[in-house]
Structures are given as structure tokens and as C-alpha cells.
Amino acid sequence: MSVLGGIGLFLLGMTIMTDGLKGLAGSSLRTVLGKAAATPLSGALWGALVTLLVQSSSATTMTTIGLVSAGLLTFPQGLSLVFGANVGTTGAGWLVALIGVRVSLSSYALPMIFVGALARLMGKGRLAAAGASLAGFALVLYGLTTLQQGMGGVAAHLHPSDLPAVLGMPEVGWLSGWFGLLVLVVVGAVMTIVMQSSTAAITVTLSAFYAGAIGLEQGCALIIGQNIGTATSSAMAAIGASATAKRLALAYILFKVIAALIAIVSFPFVMPLVRGAAEHVGGVSLLAAYHTAFNVVGVAVLMPAINPFTRFVEWLLPETRSALTRALDPAALENPVVAVEAVRRTIALSLRTMCPKIGAAIAGNEAAASGLSLAEPAAALRQARDFIADVSGPPDSESEDRRLTGALHALDHATRLAETAGEEPEFPTARDGEEEQRAAALCAEAMDAAVAAVDDIAREAAFSAAAAPIETLQTPAARVALARLDHSARQLEQLKRAHRGPTLRKVGTGGITVDQALGRIETVRRLEALARHAWRASARLLGEEAETPAK
């Protein structure tokens, strides 16, 4: 019973500590992961480091899925972070090896639980997150002590000879050794599947070895299986998920399988080295090192082939969603800031789709205006509205609050642009007077400038080389395009004001009919509305606060 209680306390502590560490990290987790993945090597290193700090490979993986879906990272960049997370998650084994099984910290853990719980319940923001982290860490320590005590009783009834012998153990034949190895690999995988945590399963293995219940080689075989077992969680999580999540889950599973195959094939050659090192290094530390080592070897094998590997995964799981809504991945909702980036990119893609077609229709270019109707971008904007409604939690900083507010304004104006463009089956193309012709030319220029203004966001997001800092919303090219858009919208707004009176007076002089006059007024009104909404949507996406074009 002590073993089960120790495992339960350990799992509970890890969950609470991970939630607290993620709260402490806040949006910086997204920023660090995004900027760190410039190269596959740096992505793997930072993925390992971040996972080590937050003690959750799932947090790193889910954030990575959101970043890739939102277009903030390419798939190879995201894959390098996932590879690194596989190495970083082995850090918990080192915590157990160096502290958990060697030192009884239960007397220190209880006061830490009290202080942490107090800070969690009475504090807010980062203080509450720090309290949860402290209380969770203390529960981990207390669970390890309880597990260690329980394993002492297990060791009295369980001996290494009671388990299948594996290669490397004294007087073990080749065939029986391979059979025992495969049996324990399967047992290790089942342990992880049952506990739904490779960290907990490996902790049990380390404690059992420390208590003398299993041998060193048997422990290594169990760890190989426990490392494979984590792939089942990814497989289950990928059911019904987006294509991006499925691709990363498949890549994660393939990585685990490849790393395990390398460990199994090299087992007969590695075990003599491990046995020799045991004369100078503690066996528990050797098991933790073995767990880390074969994950590092797996990364080293796949990293040089990351581009062919990603193409293979993409070939197995092709993307089926619309390019406009591909960023709206449910995984992005795990991090509110990533969710906002996904919505911003969807708006930019919708504008980049709508504006050229609107401009072509205004110019009377039926060939350019045909093809994809405005129904798809309009539907994408509705999906973006529903998506952002599911974002939970307030922004962590003033800058993130401004970014969210800007995205909501941009979404509103982009939706109005789609509605205004769809008011009639065809755009007005009357060219009866100079003012209407000038209004059409200004609106077409505004549409062209809007595409250029949001192009950086649509092609890639704030982690691109063109806008390295996450706070930077405008690139030089975007600023120039936004100035053009501002100028066109301003000129068109002034033209609309000056157009109505003279046009109506032409009815009295007999120059045009009433229907013609009202049609021309409606034409200019609609053209001005199109330019205004395109300007406001683009300006809000790029961090501008103005509600009306500059005078």
C-alpha cells in the first residue's frame, strides 16, 4: 500500500508542480520556444531546457503544436523542439536518482507543502503559481520517501532472480537473455500505460533497484519499455485532433520507437560498459544516465535527417484543412497568446484573399475576380470569432492585452469588409463621372496596399527574421504599405463627403436621373466603406490605435 500511496503522491505532486511552473512561465514559454527554434540544434537544446524547467514534455509539445499551427514555427522547427522535450523529460529521473532515493526529505516536505499551499490560496498571479510549484515539489519529495519505504517491504519478497534474466547478467544464455529483455521492455511499457506517466514508472524502477528488488540490467530493460510507453499517450491524444497535432504525435511515436530499437540492438554491447561503470558510479545514477543517453542518441540520429523525416511524416498525414483556417488549431488554446497569434494570422490570410478579388472586381477584371468566392474568407472569419471566444484567462501583460484588443478590432473590421463586399452579387463598375472613377481607383489602391500591409503576418508571424522581437508588429515594408492605405482611405473619405451634394444637384439640372444619382452615391459610399474597413483591419493587426484615417 505504501508503494501505491507513494506513486499517487508523486503523480499529484508532479501535476501541481507542472501547473505552477507553467503559470510562472506564462507567455514567456511561447516566446522562448518560438525564438529558440531558429535552427534544429538550438530548437532541440531549448526544447530540452524548457521541458526540464517546467517538468512537462506535454506542456512543451502542446505549445509547440499551437505555434506550428499558427504559423509561428515551421514543422521542422516544431519537431526539433519535440525532440528536445524527449531529452528534457529525463531530468525527473535525475531528481529521483540524486535526491529522492538517497535522502529522506519528508520532514522538510511537510512545512514546504504548508507554505506553498498558503501562497497558492492567498496569493495571486505569479505568487500563486510559485506557491503551487513549491507545494507540488514538496509532494514529489514526500511521495518519493513514501515510495522508498514501500519498496523496502517489496524487496523483502521480490528478488532479481524472480524476474526474467536479460542479456548482460551472469550466466545468462543469448536466447534466454533476448527473451527476458523483450519481456521486461513490454512490462515497462505496460507500467507507463497504466500509470500514464513515464516519470512515475521510471521512479518506481529506480526505487526498486535501490531497494535491491531488481538488477541493473533489468532496470535498463524496464526503462526502455517505459520510454516507449509514453507514445501511447500521444497516440490517444491525437485521436480526433488536428493534422498538426497528429503529425507531431506520429513523429513523437516514431522517435520513441527508433530510440528504443537503438537501445535494444545495442543492449548486448552497452551492458558490459554499464556494469563496469557501476564499480565507480551508483547504480541509480547509472539508470538515470542510461535513460538520458539513449534519448540523446535518438535525437543525434534523427537530427541530421530532420527535413526528410518531416517530409515523410507530412506524406503520411497530408493537411486537409483550408489554408485560411489551418492556424485555428485547438492546441493553440492551451496558450492564450498563441491563440491570439492564430487568429491574427487567420485575419491576415482572409484579408490577403479578399482584397485582391475586391480590387479586381472594382476594376472590372472578371477573370481575376473569378474563382474563389468571398464565402470562404467570410466563413474563416466566423470560425476565428468562435475560436477566440474559447480563449480562457486574461492576458499576462499590457502588451498582450493590446495585441488581443487589436486582434478583436481587426476581426470586426475584416468581417464588415466581407459583409460590405457581399452586399450585391457584383461590385458597382459604373464610370459615368470623374469622381466615381477616382473613387474606384482609390479603393483599388487601398485593396492593394492592404494586401502588402498584412503580407508578413499572412506568410509567417512574429518570429520571422523580418520581425524578430515578439513585440514588433510592423516591418518596414508593412509601414510603407499602411501609409499608402491610410492615404487612399483618407482621400476616399474626403471624396465621399464632397460627392453627395453635387451629385444630387445634377438631378435638378437634368444631367442624370434620380436612380443614377442615388446609384452613384451608393457606389462611392460602398467603395469608401470597403477602403475604411480594410484600413482599420490592417492597422489594428499592425498595432495602430487610430479609429479613423489620419487627417
Coordinates of C-alpha atoms in Angstrom, one line a residue:
M1 CA 0.0 0.0 0.0
S2 CA 2.9 2.4 0.7
V3 CA 4.1 1.9 -2.9
L4 CA 0.7 2.8 -4.3
G5 CA 0.4 5.8 -2.0
G6 CA 3.9 6.9 -2.9
I7 CA 3.1 6.7 -6.6
G8 CA -0.1 8.7 -6.1
L9 CA 1.6 11.4 -4.1
F10 CA 4.4 11.6 -6.7
L11 CA 1.9 11.9 -9.6
L12 CA -0.2 14.5 -7.7
G13 CA 2.9 16.5 -6.9
M14 CA 4.2 16.4 -10.4
T15 CA 0.8 17.7 -11.7
I16 CA 0.6 20.5 -9.2
M17 CA 4.3 21.5 -9.7
T18 CA 3.9 21.4 -13.5
D19 CA 0.8 23.7 -13.4
G20 CA 2.6 26.1 -11.1
L21 CA 5.7 26.2 -13.3
K22 CA 3.6 26.8 -16.4
G23 CA 1.9 29.6 -14.6
L24 CA 5.2 31.1 -13.7
A25 CA 6.4 30.8 -17.2
G26 CA 3.3 32.5 -18.7
S27 CA 3.6 33.7 -22.2
S28 CA 7.4 33.6 -22.0
L29 CA 7.2 29.8 -22.7
R30 CA 5.7 30.7 -26.1
T31 CA 8.3 33.4 -26.7
V32 CA 11.3 31.3 -25.7
L33 CA 10.2 28.3 -27.8
G34 CA 9.4 30.5 -30.8
K35 CA 12.7 32.3 -30.8
A36 CA 14.8 29.3 -29.8
A37 CA 13.9 27.2 -32.8
A38 CA 15.9 29.2 -35.3
T39 CA 17.9 26.0 -36.1
P40 CA 17.2 22.3 -35.4
L41 CA 20.0 22.1 -32.9
S42 CA 19.0 25.2 -31.0
G43 CA 15.4 24.0 -31.0
A44 CA 16.4 20.7 -29.5
L45 CA 18.6 22.3 -26.9
W46 CA 15.9 24.8 -25.8
G47 CA 13.2 22.2 -26.0
A48 CA 15.2 20.1 -23.6
L49 CA 15.9 23.0 -21.3
V50 CA 12.3 24.3 -21.2
T51 CA 10.9 20.9 -20.5
L52 CA 13.5 20.4 -17.8
L53 CA 12.4 23.6 -16.1
V54 CA 8.6 23.2 -16.4
Q55 CA 8.9 19.4 -15.9
S56 CA 6.3 18.7 -18.5
S57 CA 7.0 17.4 -22.0
S58 CA 3.3 17.7 -22.8
A59 CA 3.4 21.5 -22.0
T60 CA 6.2 21.9 -24.4
T61 CA 4.6 19.7 -27.0
M62 CA 1.1 21.3 -26.8
T63 CA 2.7 24.8 -27.0
T64 CA 4.7 23.7 -30.0
I65 CA 1.6 22.3 -31.7
G66 CA -0.1 25.7 -31.2
L67 CA 3.0 27.6 -32.6
V68 CA 3.2 25.4 -35.7
S69 CA -0.5 25.6 -36.3
A70 CA -0.4 29.4 -36.0
G71 CA 2.4 29.6 -38.5
L72 CA 4.8 30.9 -35.9
L73 CA 7.1 27.9 -36.5
T74 CA 7.7 25.6 -39.4
F75 CA 7.0 21.9 -38.9
P76 CA 10.8 21.0 -38.8
Q77 CA 11.3 23.7 -36.2
G78 CA 8.5 22.3 -34.1
L79 CA 9.8 18.8 -34.5
S80 CA 13.2 19.9 -33.1
L81 CA 11.5 21.2 -30.0
V82 CA 9.7 18.0 -29.5
F83 CA 12.9 16.0 -29.9
G84 CA 14.5 18.2 -27.2
A85 CA 11.5 17.7 -25.0
N86 CA 12.1 14.0 -25.0
V87 CA 15.6 14.6 -23.6
G88 CA 14.4 17.2 -21.1
T89 CA 11.8 15.0 -19.6
T90 CA 14.5 12.6 -18.4
G91 CA 15.5 15.2 -15.9
A92 CA 12.9 13.9 -13.4
G93 CA 14.8 10.7 -13.2
W94 CA 17.9 12.6 -12.2
L95 CA 15.9 14.3 -9.4
V96 CA 14.9 10.9 -8.1
A97 CA 18.4 9.4 -8.5
L98 CA 20.3 12.3 -6.9
I99 CA 17.9 13.2 -4.1
G100 CA 14.8 11.1 -3.9
V101 CA 16.1 7.7 -3.1
R102 CA 19.2 8.8 -1.2
V103 CA 17.9 11.4 1.3
S104 CA 14.7 11.3 3.3
L105 CA 13.2 14.8 3.0
S106 CA 9.8 14.1 4.4
S107 CA 10.5 16.3 7.5
Y108 CA 11.2 19.2 5.2
A109 CA 8.5 18.4 2.7
L110 CA 5.6 18.9 5.1
P111 CA 6.4 22.6 6.0
M112 CA 7.1 23.3 2.3
I113 CA 3.6 21.9 1.5
F114 CA 2.1 24.3 4.1
V115 CA 3.9 27.3 2.8
G116 CA 3.2 26.5 -0.8
A117 CA -0.5 25.9 -0.2
L118 CA -0.8 29.1 1.7
A119 CA 0.8 31.1 -1.1
R120 CA -1.4 29.3 -3.7
L121 CA -4.6 30.0 -1.8
M122 CA -3.9 33.6 -0.6
G123 CA -1.7 34.9 -3.5
K124 CA -2.5 35.9 -7.0
G125 CA -0.7 35.7 -10.3
R126 CA 3.0 34.7 -10.1
L127 CA 2.9 34.3 -6.3
A128 CA 0.1 31.8 -6.5
A129 CA 1.9 29.9 -9.3
A130 CA 5.1 29.9 -7.2
G131 CA 3.2 28.5 -4.2
A132 CA 1.7 25.7 -6.4
S133 CA 5.2 24.9 -7.7
L134 CA 6.6 24.7 -4.1
A135 CA 3.7 22.6 -2.8
G136 CA 4.0 20.3 -5.8
F137 CA 7.7 19.8 -5.4
A138 CA 7.2 19.0 -1.7
L139 CA 4.6 16.5 -2.6
V140 CA 7.0 14.9 -5.0
L141 CA 9.6 14.6 -2.3
Y142 CA 7.1 13.2 0.2
G143 CA 5.9 10.7 -2.4
L144 CA 9.4 9.6 -3.1
T145 CA 10.0 9.0 0.6
T146 CA 6.8 7.0 0.9
L147 CA 7.6 5.0 -2.2
Q148 CA 11.1 4.3 -0.9
Q149 CA 9.7 2.9 2.3
G150 CA 7.2 0.8 0.4
M151 CA 9.9 -0.6 -1.8
G152 CA 11.8 -1.7 1.2
G153 CA 8.9 -4.1 2.0
V154 CA 8.7 -5.2 -1.6
A155 CA 12.4 -6.1 -1.7
A156 CA 11.9 -8.5 1.2
H157 CA 9.6 -10.6 -1.1
L158 CA 11.0 -9.8 -4.5
H159 CA 14.5 -10.7 -5.8
P160 CA 16.1 -10.1 -9.2
S161 CA 16.1 -13.8 -9.8
D162 CA 12.3 -13.7 -9.6
L163 CA 12.2 -11.6 -12.8
P164 CA 13.3 -12.7 -16.3
A165 CA 17.1 -12.6 -16.7
V166 CA 18.3 -10.3 -19.5
L167 CA 21.5 -10.1 -21.6
G168 CA 24.5 -8.9 -19.6
M169 CA 23.5 -10.7 -16.4
P170 CA 25.9 -13.5 -15.2
E171 CA 25.3 -17.0 -16.7
V172 CA 22.5 -15.9 -19.0
G173 CA 22.3 -17.5 -22.4
W174 CA 21.9 -15.5 -25.6
L175 CA 18.4 -16.7 -26.5
S176 CA 17.0 -16.6 -22.9
G177 CA 18.7 -13.2 -22.5
W178 CA 17.0 -11.7 -25.5
F179 CA 13.7 -13.2 -24.5
G180 CA 14.0 -11.7 -21.0
L181 CA 15.0 -8.3 -22.4
L182 CA 11.9 -8.2 -24.6
V183 CA 9.6 -9.3 -21.8
L184 CA 10.8 -6.6 -19.5
V185 CA 10.6 -4.0 -22.3
V186 CA 6.9 -4.9 -22.6
V187 CA 6.5 -4.8 -18.8
G188 CA 8.0 -1.4 -18.7
A189 CA 5.7 -0.1 -21.5
V190 CA 2.6 -1.5 -19.7
M191 CA 3.7 0.2 -16.4
T192 CA 3.8 3.6 -18.2
I193 CA 0.5 2.9 -19.9
V194 CA -1.2 2.1 -16.6
M195 CA 0.3 5.0 -14.7
Q196 CA 0.0 7.4 -17.7
S197 CA 3.4 8.8 -16.7
S198 CA 6.8 7.6 -17.7
T199 CA 8.3 9.6 -14.9
A200 CA 6.3 7.8 -12.3
A201 CA 7.1 4.4 -13.9
I202 CA 10.9 5.2 -14.0
T203 CA 10.7 6.4 -10.4
V204 CA 9.3 3.0 -9.4
T205 CA 12.1 1.3 -11.3
L206 CA 14.8 3.4 -9.6
S207 CA 13.3 2.9 -6.2
A208 CA 13.0 -0.9 -6.8
F209 CA 16.7 -1.0 -7.9
Y210 CA 17.8 1.0 -4.9
A211 CA 15.9 -1.4 -2.6
G212 CA 17.5 -4.4 -4.3
A213 CA 14.3 -5.8 -5.9
I214 CA 15.7 -5.7 -9.4
G215 CA 19.1 -5.9 -11.0
L216 CA 20.9 -3.1 -13.0
E217 CA 20.4 -4.8 -16.4
Q218 CA 16.7 -5.5 -15.6
G219 CA 16.3 -1.8 -14.7
C220 CA 17.7 -0.7 -18.0
A221 CA 15.4 -3.1 -19.9
L222 CA 12.4 -1.7 -17.9
I223 CA 13.4 1.9 -18.7
I224 CA 13.5 1.2 -22.5
G225 CA 9.9 0.0 -22.3
Q226 CA 8.8 2.8 -20.0
N227 CA 10.2 5.3 -22.5
I228 CA 8.2 3.6 -25.3
G229 CA 5.1 3.6 -23.2
T230 CA 4.8 7.4 -23.3
A231 CA 4.0 7.2 -27.0
T232 CA 0.6 5.7 -26.2
S233 CA -0.5 8.9 -24.5
S234 CA 0.4 10.9 -27.7
A235 CA -1.4 8.4 -29.8
M236 CA -4.6 8.7 -27.7
A237 CA -4.3 12.5 -27.6
A238 CA -4.0 12.6 -31.5
I239 CA -7.4 10.9 -32.0
G240 CA -9.7 13.5 -33.4
A241 CA -7.0 16.2 -33.2
S242 CA -5.8 18.5 -36.0
A243 CA -3.4 17.4 -38.7
T244 CA -0.6 19.3 -37.0
A245 CA -1.2 17.5 -33.7
K246 CA -1.4 14.2 -35.5
R247 CA 1.9 14.8 -37.3
L248 CA 3.7 15.8 -34.2
A249 CA 2.2 12.8 -32.3
L250 CA 3.3 10.5 -35.1
A251 CA 6.8 12.0 -35.2
Y252 CA 6.9 11.6 -31.4
I253 CA 5.9 7.9 -31.6
L254 CA 8.4 7.2 -34.4
F255 CA 11.1 8.9 -32.3
K256 CA 10.3 6.7 -29.3
V257 CA 10.3 3.6 -31.4
I258 CA 13.6 4.4 -33.2
A259 CA 15.3 5.3 -29.9
A260 CA 14.1 2.1 -28.3
L261 CA 15.3 0.0 -31.3
I262 CA 18.7 1.6 -31.0
A263 CA 18.7 0.8 -27.3
I264 CA 17.6 -2.8 -27.8
V265 CA 20.1 -3.5 -30.6
S266 CA 23.0 -2.0 -28.7
F267 CA 21.9 -3.6 -25.4
P268 CA 24.5 -6.5 -25.5
F269 CA 27.3 -4.1 -26.2
V270 CA 26.3 -1.4 -23.8
M271 CA 25.6 -3.5 -20.7
P272 CA 29.2 -4.5 -20.1
L273 CA 30.1 -0.8 -20.1
V274 CA 27.3 -0.1 -17.7
R275 CA 28.4 -3.0 -15.4
G276 CA 31.9 -1.7 -15.5
A277 CA 30.9 1.9 -14.6
A278 CA 28.8 0.5 -11.7
E279 CA 32.0 -0.1 -9.8
H280 CA 32.6 3.7 -9.7
V281 CA 29.2 5.2 -10.0
G282 CA 26.0 4.5 -8.1
G283 CA 23.6 2.2 -10.0
V284 CA 20.6 4.6 -9.6
S285 CA 22.6 7.3 -11.2
L286 CA 23.6 4.9 -14.0
L287 CA 20.0 4.1 -14.7
A288 CA 19.1 7.8 -14.9
A289 CA 22.1 8.3 -17.2
Y290 CA 21.1 5.4 -19.4
H291 CA 17.6 6.8 -19.8
T292 CA 19.0 10.2 -20.8
A293 CA 21.7 8.7 -23.0
F294 CA 19.6 6.7 -25.4
N295 CA 17.2 9.6 -25.9
V296 CA 20.1 11.8 -26.7
V297 CA 21.3 9.1 -29.2
G298 CA 17.9 9.0 -30.8
V299 CA 18.0 12.8 -31.2
A300 CA 21.5 12.6 -32.6
V301 CA 20.4 10.0 -35.2
L302 CA 17.3 11.9 -36.4
M303 CA 18.5 15.5 -36.2
P304 CA 20.7 15.4 -39.4
A305 CA 17.7 13.8 -41.2
I306 CA 15.1 16.1 -39.8
N307 CA 14.0 17.5 -43.2
P308 CA 13.5 14.1 -44.9
F309 CA 11.9 12.9 -41.7
T310 CA 9.4 15.7 -41.7
R311 CA 8.6 15.2 -45.4
F312 CA 7.9 11.5 -44.6
V313 CA 5.6 12.4 -41.8
E314 CA 3.8 15.1 -43.9
W315 CA 3.4 12.5 -46.7
L316 CA 1.8 10.0 -44.3
L317 CA -0.5 12.6 -42.9
P318 CA -1.3 15.3 -45.5
E319 CA -3.1 18.5 -44.5
T320 CA -6.7 18.6 -45.4
R321 CA -8.0 21.8 -43.8
S322 CA -8.4 25.1 -45.6
A323 CA -5.3 27.2 -45.7
L324 CA -7.3 30.1 -44.2
T325 CA -8.3 28.2 -41.0
R326 CA -5.3 26.0 -40.6
A327 CA -4.0 28.2 -37.8
L328 CA -7.1 27.7 -35.7
D329 CA -5.8 24.6 -34.0
P330 CA -7.5 23.7 -30.7
A331 CA -4.0 23.1 -29.3
A332 CA -3.3 26.8 -29.6
L333 CA -6.0 27.4 -26.9
E334 CA -3.6 25.9 -24.4
N335 CA -1.7 29.2 -24.5
P336 CA -3.9 32.3 -24.9
V337 CA -1.1 34.3 -26.6
V338 CA -0.6 31.6 -29.2
A339 CA -4.4 31.6 -29.8
V340 CA -4.3 35.3 -30.4
E341 CA -1.5 34.8 -32.9
A342 CA -3.5 32.1 -34.7
V343 CA -6.5 34.5 -35.0
R344 CA -4.3 37.3 -36.3
R345 CA -2.9 35.1 -39.0
T346 CA -6.3 33.9 -40.0
I347 CA -7.5 37.5 -40.3
A348 CA -4.4 38.4 -42.4
L349 CA -4.9 35.4 -44.7
S350 CA -8.5 36.3 -45.1
L351 CA -7.6 39.9 -46.0
R352 CA -5.0 38.7 -48.4
T353 CA -7.6 36.5 -50.1
M354 CA -10.4 39.1 -50.2
C355 CA -8.7 42.3 -51.1
P356 CA -7.2 41.3 -54.5
K357 CA -10.6 39.9 -55.5
I358 CA -12.4 43.1 -54.4
G359 CA -9.8 45.2 -56.3
A360 CA -10.2 43.1 -59.4
A361 CA -14.0 43.3 -59.3
I362 CA -13.8 47.1 -58.9
A363 CA -11.5 47.4 -61.9
G364 CA -13.9 45.2 -63.9
N365 CA -11.4 42.4 -64.3
E366 CA -13.8 39.5 -64.3
A367 CA -11.1 36.9 -64.9
A368 CA -9.1 38.0 -61.9
A369 CA -12.2 38.3 -59.7
S370 CA -13.5 34.8 -60.6
G371 CA -12.5 31.6 -58.8
L372 CA -12.6 31.5 -55.0
S373 CA -15.6 33.5 -53.8
L374 CA -15.7 35.6 -50.7
A375 CA -17.7 32.9 -48.9
E376 CA -14.5 31.0 -47.8
P377 CA -12.8 34.0 -46.2
A378 CA -16.1 35.1 -44.6
A379 CA -16.5 31.6 -43.1
A380 CA -12.9 31.7 -41.9
L381 CA -13.5 34.9 -40.1
R382 CA -16.6 33.4 -38.4
Q383 CA -14.5 30.5 -37.3
A384 CA -11.9 32.9 -35.9
R385 CA -14.6 34.6 -33.9
D386 CA -15.8 31.3 -32.4
F387 CA -12.2 30.2 -31.8
I388 CA -11.1 33.3 -29.9
A389 CA -14.3 33.1 -27.8
D390 CA -12.9 29.9 -26.3
V391 CA -9.7 31.5 -25.1
S392 CA -9.5 31.3 -21.4
G393 CA -7.8 33.6 -18.9
P394 CA -6.8 37.3 -19.2
P395 CA -3.6 38.4 -20.9
D396 CA -0.4 38.3 -18.7
S397 CA 0.8 41.8 -19.7
E398 CA -0.3 45.1 -21.0
S399 CA 1.4 44.4 -24.4
E400 CA -0.5 41.1 -24.7
D401 CA -3.7 42.9 -23.8
R402 CA -3.1 45.4 -26.6
R403 CA -2.4 42.6 -29.0
L404 CA -5.7 40.8 -28.1
T405 CA -7.7 44.1 -28.4
G406 CA -6.1 44.8 -31.7
A407 CA -6.9 41.4 -33.0
L408 CA -10.6 41.8 -31.9
H409 CA -10.9 45.1 -33.7
A410 CA -9.2 43.7 -36.8
L411 CA -11.6 40.7 -36.7
D412 CA -14.6 43.0 -36.5
H413 CA -13.5 45.3 -39.4
A414 CA -12.4 42.3 -41.6
T415 CA -15.9 40.8 -41.1
R416 CA -17.5 44.1 -42.0
L417 CA -15.3 44.2 -45.1
A418 CA -16.6 40.8 -46.2
E419 CA -20.2 41.8 -45.5
T420 CA -19.9 45.1 -47.4
A421 CA -18.2 43.3 -50.3
G422 CA -21.0 40.8 -50.4
E423 CA -23.9 43.2 -50.3
E424 CA -24.5 42.8 -54.0
P425 CA -23.8 39.9 -56.4
E426 CA -21.4 42.1 -58.3
F427 CA -19.4 45.2 -57.5
P428 CA -20.5 48.6 -59.0
T429 CA -18.5 49.3 -62.1
A430 CA -20.2 52.5 -63.3
R431 CA -17.8 55.0 -64.7
D432 CA -20.2 57.8 -65.6
G433 CA -18.3 60.6 -63.9
E434 CA -14.7 61.5 -62.9
E435 CA -15.5 61.3 -59.2
E436 CA -16.8 57.8 -59.4
Q437 CA -13.7 56.8 -61.4
R438 CA -11.4 58.4 -58.9
A439 CA -13.3 56.7 -56.0
A440 CA -12.9 53.3 -57.7
A441 CA -9.2 53.9 -58.3
L442 CA -8.6 54.9 -54.7
C443 CA -10.5 51.9 -53.4
A444 CA -8.5 49.6 -55.7
E445 CA -5.3 51.2 -54.4
A446 CA -6.4 50.6 -50.9
M447 CA -7.1 47.0 -51.5
D448 CA -3.6 46.6 -53.0
A449 CA -2.0 48.4 -50.0
A450 CA -3.9 46.2 -47.5
V451 CA -2.5 43.1 -49.1
A452 CA 1.0 44.4 -48.8
A453 CA 0.4 45.6 -45.2
V454 CA -0.6 42.2 -43.8
D455 CA 1.6 40.1 -46.1
D456 CA 4.2 39.4 -43.4
I457 CA 1.6 38.2 -40.9
A458 CA 0.0 36.1 -43.5
R459 CA 3.2 34.5 -44.8
E460 CA 4.8 34.0 -41.4
A461 CA 4.3 35.5 -38.0
A462 CA 6.2 37.5 -35.4
F463 CA 9.1 35.1 -35.1
S464 CA 10.3 35.6 -38.7
A465 CA 13.5 37.3 -39.5
A466 CA 11.6 40.3 -40.7
A467 CA 10.1 41.0 -37.2
A468 CA 12.4 39.3 -34.7
P469 CA 11.1 40.7 -31.4
I470 CA 7.7 39.4 -30.5
E471 CA 6.6 43.0 -29.6
T472 CA 7.3 44.2 -33.1
L473 CA 4.1 44.2 -35.2
Q474 CA 5.2 46.4 -38.1
T475 CA 8.0 45.6 -40.6
P476 CA 9.4 48.5 -42.7
A477 CA 7.5 47.1 -45.8
A478 CA 4.3 46.9 -43.7
R479 CA 4.7 50.6 -42.5
V480 CA 5.1 51.8 -46.1
A481 CA 2.0 49.8 -47.2
L482 CA 0.0 51.0 -44.2
A483 CA 0.9 54.6 -45.1
R484 CA -0.4 54.1 -48.7
L485 CA -3.6 52.5 -47.3
D486 CA -4.0 55.4 -44.9
H487 CA -3.6 57.9 -47.7
S488 CA -6.1 56.2 -50.0
A489 CA -8.7 55.7 -47.3
R490 CA -8.4 59.4 -46.2
Q491 CA -8.7 60.6 -49.8
L492 CA -11.7 58.4 -50.4
E493 CA -13.4 59.6 -47.2
Q494 CA -13.0 63.2 -48.2
L495 CA -14.3 62.4 -51.7
K496 CA -17.4 60.8 -50.2
R497 CA -18.1 63.9 -48.2
A498 CA -17.8 66.2 -51.1
H499 CA -19.6 63.9 -53.6
R500 CA -23.2 63.7 -52.3
G501 CA -24.3 67.4 -52.8
P502 CA -23.0 68.0 -56.3
T503 CA -24.4 64.6 -57.5
L504 CA -27.9 65.3 -56.2
R505 CA -27.8 68.8 -57.8
K506 CA -27.2 67.2 -61.2
V507 CA -30.7 65.7 -60.9
G508 CA -32.2 69.3 -60.9
T509 CA -30.3 70.3 -63.9
G510 CA -31.4 67.3 -65.8
G511 CA -27.9 65.9 -66.1
I512 CA -28.8 62.5 -64.6
T513 CA -31.8 60.7 -63.3
V514 CA -32.7 60.2 -59.7
D515 CA -31.9 56.5 -59.9
Q516 CA -28.5 57.3 -61.4
A517 CA -27.7 59.9 -58.7
L518 CA -28.6 57.5 -55.9
G519 CA -26.7 54.7 -57.6
R520 CA -23.6 56.9 -57.8
I521 CA -23.9 58.0 -54.2
E522 CA -24.2 54.3 -53.1
T523 CA -21.3 53.3 -55.3
V524 CA -19.0 55.9 -53.6
R525 CA -20.4 55.1 -50.1
R526 CA -19.7 51.4 -50.6
L527 CA -16.2 52.0 -52.0
E528 CA -15.4 54.2 -49.1
A529 CA -16.6 51.6 -46.6
L530 CA -14.5 48.9 -48.3
A531 CA -11.4 51.1 -48.0
R532 CA -12.2 52.1 -44.5
H533 CA -12.7 48.6 -43.2
A534 CA -9.6 47.4 -45.0
W535 CA -7.6 50.2 -43.4
R536 CA -8.9 49.7 -39.9
A537 CA -8.4 45.9 -40.1
S538 CA -4.9 46.2 -41.3
A539 CA -4.0 49.0 -38.9
R540 CA -5.3 47.1 -35.9
L541 CA -3.4 43.9 -36.9
L542 CA -0.2 46.1 -37.1
G543 CA -0.7 47.7 -33.7
E544 CA -2.2 51.0 -34.7
E545 CA -4.7 52.6 -32.3
A546 CA -6.4 55.1 -34.7
E547 CA -10.1 54.6 -35.3
T548 CA -10.3 56.8 -38.4
P549 CA -7.8 57.6 -41.2
A550 CA -5.4 60.3 -40.3
K551 CA -6.3 63.8 -41.4

